[in-house]
Short mmCIF file of C-alpha atoms in Angstrom, two decimals:
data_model
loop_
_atom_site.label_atom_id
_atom_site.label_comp_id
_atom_site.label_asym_id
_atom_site.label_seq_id
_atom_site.Cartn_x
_atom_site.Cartn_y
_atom_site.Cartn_z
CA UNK A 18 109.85 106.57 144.08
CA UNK A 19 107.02 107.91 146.76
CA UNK A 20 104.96 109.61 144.59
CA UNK A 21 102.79 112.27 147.17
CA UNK A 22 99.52 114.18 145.62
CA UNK A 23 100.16 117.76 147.12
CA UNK A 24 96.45 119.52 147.36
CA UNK A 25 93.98 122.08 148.69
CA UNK A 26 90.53 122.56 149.12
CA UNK A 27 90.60 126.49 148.21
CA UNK A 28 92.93 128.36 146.36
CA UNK A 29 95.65 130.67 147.91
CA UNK A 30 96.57 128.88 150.79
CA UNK A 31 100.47 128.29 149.06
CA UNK A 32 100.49 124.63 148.11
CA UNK A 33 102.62 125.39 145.22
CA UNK A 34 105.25 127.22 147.24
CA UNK A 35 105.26 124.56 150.13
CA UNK A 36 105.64 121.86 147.60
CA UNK A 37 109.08 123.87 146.28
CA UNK A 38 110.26 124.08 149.59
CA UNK A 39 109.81 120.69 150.86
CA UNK A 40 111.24 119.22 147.56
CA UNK A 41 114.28 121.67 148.19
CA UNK A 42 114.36 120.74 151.45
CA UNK A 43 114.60 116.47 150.43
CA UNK A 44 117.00 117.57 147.56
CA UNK A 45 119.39 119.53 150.79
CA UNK A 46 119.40 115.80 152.30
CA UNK A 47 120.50 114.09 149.15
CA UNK A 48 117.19 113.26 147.63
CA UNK A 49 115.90 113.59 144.01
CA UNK A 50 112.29 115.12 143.66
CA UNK A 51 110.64 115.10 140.70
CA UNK A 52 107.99 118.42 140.67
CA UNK A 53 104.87 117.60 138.89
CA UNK A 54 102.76 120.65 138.06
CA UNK A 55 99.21 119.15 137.71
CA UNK A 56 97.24 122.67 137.78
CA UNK A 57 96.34 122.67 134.33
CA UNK A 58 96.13 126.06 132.00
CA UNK A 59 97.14 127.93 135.47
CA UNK A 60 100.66 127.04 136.17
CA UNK A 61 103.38 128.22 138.41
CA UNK A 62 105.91 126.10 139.44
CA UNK A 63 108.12 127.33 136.85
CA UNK A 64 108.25 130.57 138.60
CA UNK A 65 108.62 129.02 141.88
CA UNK A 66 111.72 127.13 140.60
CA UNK A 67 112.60 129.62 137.91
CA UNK A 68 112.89 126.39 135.62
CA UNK A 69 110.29 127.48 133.00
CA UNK A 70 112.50 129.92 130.52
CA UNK A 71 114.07 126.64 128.84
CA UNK A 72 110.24 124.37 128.59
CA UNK A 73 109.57 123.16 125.33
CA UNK A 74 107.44 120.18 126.58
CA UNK A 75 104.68 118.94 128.79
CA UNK A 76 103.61 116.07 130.80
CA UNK A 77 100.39 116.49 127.56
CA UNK A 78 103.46 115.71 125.02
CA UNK A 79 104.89 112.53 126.83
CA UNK A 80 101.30 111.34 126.97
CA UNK A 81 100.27 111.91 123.02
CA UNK A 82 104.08 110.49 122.30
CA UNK A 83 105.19 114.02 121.09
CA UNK A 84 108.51 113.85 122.92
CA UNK A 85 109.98 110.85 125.50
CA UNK A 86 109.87 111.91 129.05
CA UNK A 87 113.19 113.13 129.74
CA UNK A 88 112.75 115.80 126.75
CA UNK A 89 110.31 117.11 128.68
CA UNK A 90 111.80 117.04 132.73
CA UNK A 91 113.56 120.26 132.95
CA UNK A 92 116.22 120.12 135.67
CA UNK A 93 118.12 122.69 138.09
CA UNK A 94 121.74 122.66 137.95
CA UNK A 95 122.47 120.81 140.93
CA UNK A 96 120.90 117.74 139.43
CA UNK A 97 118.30 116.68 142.34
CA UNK A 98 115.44 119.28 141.70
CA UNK A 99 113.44 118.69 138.27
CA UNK A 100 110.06 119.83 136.88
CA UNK A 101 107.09 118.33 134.78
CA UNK A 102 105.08 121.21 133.12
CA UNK A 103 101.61 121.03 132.41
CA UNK A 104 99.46 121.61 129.36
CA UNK A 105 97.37 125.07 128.91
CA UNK A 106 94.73 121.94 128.10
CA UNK A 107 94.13 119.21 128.24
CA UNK A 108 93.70 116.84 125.08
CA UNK A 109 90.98 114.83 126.57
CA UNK A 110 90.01 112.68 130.06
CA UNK A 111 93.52 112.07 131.43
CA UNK A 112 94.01 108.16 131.85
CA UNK A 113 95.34 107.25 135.19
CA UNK A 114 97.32 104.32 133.71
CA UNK A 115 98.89 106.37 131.04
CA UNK A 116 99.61 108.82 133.37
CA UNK A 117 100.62 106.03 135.95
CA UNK A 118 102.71 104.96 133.24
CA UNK A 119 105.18 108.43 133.29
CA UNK A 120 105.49 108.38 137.02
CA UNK A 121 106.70 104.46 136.70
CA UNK A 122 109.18 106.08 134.37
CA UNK A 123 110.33 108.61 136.28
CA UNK A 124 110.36 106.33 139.15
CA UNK A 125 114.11 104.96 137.77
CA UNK A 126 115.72 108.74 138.36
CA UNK A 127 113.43 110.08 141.60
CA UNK A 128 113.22 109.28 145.17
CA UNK A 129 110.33 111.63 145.46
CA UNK A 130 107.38 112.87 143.09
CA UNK A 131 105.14 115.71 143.90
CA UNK A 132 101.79 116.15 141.95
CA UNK A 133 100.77 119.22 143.15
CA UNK A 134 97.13 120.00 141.96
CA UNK A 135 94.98 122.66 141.28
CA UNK A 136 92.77 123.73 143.96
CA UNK A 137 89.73 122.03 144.52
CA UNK A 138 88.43 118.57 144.31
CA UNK A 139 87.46 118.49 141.23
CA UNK A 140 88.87 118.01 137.50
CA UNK A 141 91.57 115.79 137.47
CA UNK A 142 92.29 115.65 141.31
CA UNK A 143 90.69 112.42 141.79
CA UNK A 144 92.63 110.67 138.88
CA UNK A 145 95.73 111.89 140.32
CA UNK A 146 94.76 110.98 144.04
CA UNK A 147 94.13 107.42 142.13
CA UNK A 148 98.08 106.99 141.05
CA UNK A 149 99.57 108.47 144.34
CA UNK A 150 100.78 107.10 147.26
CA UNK A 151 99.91 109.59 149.58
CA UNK A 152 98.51 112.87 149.61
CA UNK A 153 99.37 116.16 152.17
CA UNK A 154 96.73 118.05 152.15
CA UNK A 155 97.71 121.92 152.45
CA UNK A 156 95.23 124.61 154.71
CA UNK A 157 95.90 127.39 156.34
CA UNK A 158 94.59 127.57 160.31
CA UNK A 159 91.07 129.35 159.45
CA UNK A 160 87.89 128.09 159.45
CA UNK A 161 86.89 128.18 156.07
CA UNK A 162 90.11 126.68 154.93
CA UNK A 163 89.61 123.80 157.11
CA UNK A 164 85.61 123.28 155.72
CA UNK A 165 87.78 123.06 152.51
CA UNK A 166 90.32 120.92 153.48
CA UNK A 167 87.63 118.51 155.00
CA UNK A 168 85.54 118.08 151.73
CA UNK A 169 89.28 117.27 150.14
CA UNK A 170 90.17 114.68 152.47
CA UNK A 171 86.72 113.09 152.06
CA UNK A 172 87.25 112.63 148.26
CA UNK A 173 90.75 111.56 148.73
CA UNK A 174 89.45 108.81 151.58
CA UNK A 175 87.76 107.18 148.94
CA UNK A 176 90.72 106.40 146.91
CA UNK A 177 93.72 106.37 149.91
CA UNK A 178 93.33 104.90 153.41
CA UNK A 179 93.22 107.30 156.30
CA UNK A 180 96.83 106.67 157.59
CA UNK A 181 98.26 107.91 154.03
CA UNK A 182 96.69 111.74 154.37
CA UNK A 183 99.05 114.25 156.02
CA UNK A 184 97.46 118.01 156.93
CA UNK A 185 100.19 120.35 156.38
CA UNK A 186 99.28 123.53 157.77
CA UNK A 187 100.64 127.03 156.22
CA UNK A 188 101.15 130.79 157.72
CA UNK A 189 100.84 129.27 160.92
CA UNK A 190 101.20 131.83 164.31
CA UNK A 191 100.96 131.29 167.60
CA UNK A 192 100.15 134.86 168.84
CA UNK A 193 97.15 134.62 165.86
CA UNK A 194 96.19 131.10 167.45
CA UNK A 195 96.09 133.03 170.97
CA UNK A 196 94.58 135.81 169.89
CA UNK A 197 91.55 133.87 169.11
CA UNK A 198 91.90 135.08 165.50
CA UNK A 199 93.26 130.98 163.92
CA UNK A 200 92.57 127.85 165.03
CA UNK A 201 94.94 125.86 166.51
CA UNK A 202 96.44 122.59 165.07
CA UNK A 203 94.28 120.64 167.70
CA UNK A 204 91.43 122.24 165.96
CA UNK A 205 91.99 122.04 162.01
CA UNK A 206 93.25 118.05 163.21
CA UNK A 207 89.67 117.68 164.56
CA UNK A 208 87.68 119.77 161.54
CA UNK A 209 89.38 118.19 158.87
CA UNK A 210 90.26 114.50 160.29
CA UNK A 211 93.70 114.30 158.95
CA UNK A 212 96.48 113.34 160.73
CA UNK A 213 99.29 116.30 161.46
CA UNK A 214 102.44 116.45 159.62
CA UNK A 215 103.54 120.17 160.78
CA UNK A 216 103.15 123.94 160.13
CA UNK A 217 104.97 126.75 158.01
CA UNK A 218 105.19 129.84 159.79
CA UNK A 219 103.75 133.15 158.72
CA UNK A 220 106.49 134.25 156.40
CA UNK A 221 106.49 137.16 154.28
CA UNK A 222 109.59 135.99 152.52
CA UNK A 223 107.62 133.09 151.24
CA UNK A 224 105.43 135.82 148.92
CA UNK A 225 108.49 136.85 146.87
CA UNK A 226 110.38 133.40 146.43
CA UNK A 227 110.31 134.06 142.90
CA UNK A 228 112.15 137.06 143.18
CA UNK A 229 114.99 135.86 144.40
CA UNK A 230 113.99 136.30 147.95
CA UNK A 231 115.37 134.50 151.22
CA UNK A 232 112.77 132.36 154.06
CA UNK A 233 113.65 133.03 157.32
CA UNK A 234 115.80 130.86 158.69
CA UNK A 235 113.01 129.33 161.52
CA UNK A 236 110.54 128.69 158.30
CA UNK A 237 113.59 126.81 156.21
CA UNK A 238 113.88 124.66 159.83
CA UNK A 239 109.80 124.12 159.57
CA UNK A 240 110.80 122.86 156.03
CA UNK A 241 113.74 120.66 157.04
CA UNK A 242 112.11 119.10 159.91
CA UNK A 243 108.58 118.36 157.55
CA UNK A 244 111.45 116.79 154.85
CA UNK A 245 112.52 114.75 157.97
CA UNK A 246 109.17 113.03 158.46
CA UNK A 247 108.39 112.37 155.37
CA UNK A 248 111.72 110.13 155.27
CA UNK A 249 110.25 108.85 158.27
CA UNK A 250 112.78 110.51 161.06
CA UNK A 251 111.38 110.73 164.42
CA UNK A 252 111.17 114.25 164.24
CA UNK A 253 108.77 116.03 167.50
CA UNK A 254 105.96 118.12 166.96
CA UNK A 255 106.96 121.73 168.22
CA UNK A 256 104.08 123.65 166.18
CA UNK A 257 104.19 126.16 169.96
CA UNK A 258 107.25 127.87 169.24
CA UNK A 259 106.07 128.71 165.59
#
């Protein structure tokens, strides 16, 4: 199981809903993802994934041996999309090997685990960057979301090599980029120092996901074509027609 620490330097910049969509997108090509929600007290991938009405358990309850781990893995009816809720607190300092520990679990049932964290680089960011593979870290193409996205990848550097940070680039338009009003993905690749794994459109339809509400169809082919890379398909870059 690939176990990827999904992550931002600033709030509101839609990690949480780019995480749903690229697991959806991996579970669309066969794959089983395991969603992690790691943004303790404030969490919402149960409304992302409208898995949350049945939760009776949290990652918090595996770890103080309240319930075994597949108590607490809520899963969609298909069978390939399942969620880890998070504590409103947490008990104490979360171990990394204890936590470790789950994901090795989980690792018999998941092709794919996404630990997507609370904004910021602090709290338990670092211990999660510490039992992850890799990491994408999530910006949008301004520059005070790529300051942020910067000071991320520099904490994550110190726990993952260079080569295992992706930049994954939200509301993403051209016309904005040649307007002079976003940078472009040559820029937030030379602010922040990550390497490029592609950009979501500007998508209004990604704001009501919870209510039911369709992506376009160009922003599902963003998400198909990021899924694609990530299972290492030579996919081409073609951020310009975003």
């Amino acid at each position: 199981m690939k176990r990827y620490l999904i992550c931002s330097g600033k709030g509101g910049v839609g990690k949480s809903t780019l995480s749903v969509c690229i697991a959806r997108a991996l579970c669309a090509r066969g794959k089983s993802v395991l969603l992690t929600d790691c943004d303790v007290g404030l969490r919402a991938l149960d409304l992302l994934t409208g898995l949350g009405q049945s939760a009776v358990y949290t990652w918090q309850d595996v770890l103080s041996g309240n319930c075994t781990l597949s108590d607490a893995i809520l899963t969609d009816p298909a069978g390939r999309l399942s969620l880890l809720m998070p504590p409103a607190a947490l008990d104490g300092p979360l171990s990394a090997e204890a936590f470790s520990a789950i994901l090795e679990k989980a690792a018999v049932d998941f092709d794919f685990c996404f630990l997507d964290a609370g904004a910021g680089v602090d709290g338990i960011v670092p211990t999660l960057a510490s039992v992850s593979d890799a990491a994408l870290v999530v910006a949008t193409p301004d520059s005070v979301s790529a300051r942020a996205a910067a000071k991320t990848a520099e904490m994550l550097w110190q726990t993952l090599p260079p080569e295992r940070l992706r930049l994954l680039l939200n509301r993403y338009s051209v016309s904005a980029v040649r307007d002079g009003v976003n940078l472009s993905t040559d820029d937030m690749i030379d602010e922040t120092g990550v390497r490029f794994l592609g950009a979501v459109p500007e998508d209004a339809g990604l704001h009501v996901l919870p209510c039911g509400k369709d992506m376009s169809s160009r922003t599902a082919t963003a998400f198909n074509r990021i899924a694609a890379r990530l299972l290492g398909e030579p996919v081409p870059f073609s951020v310009r027609k975003l």
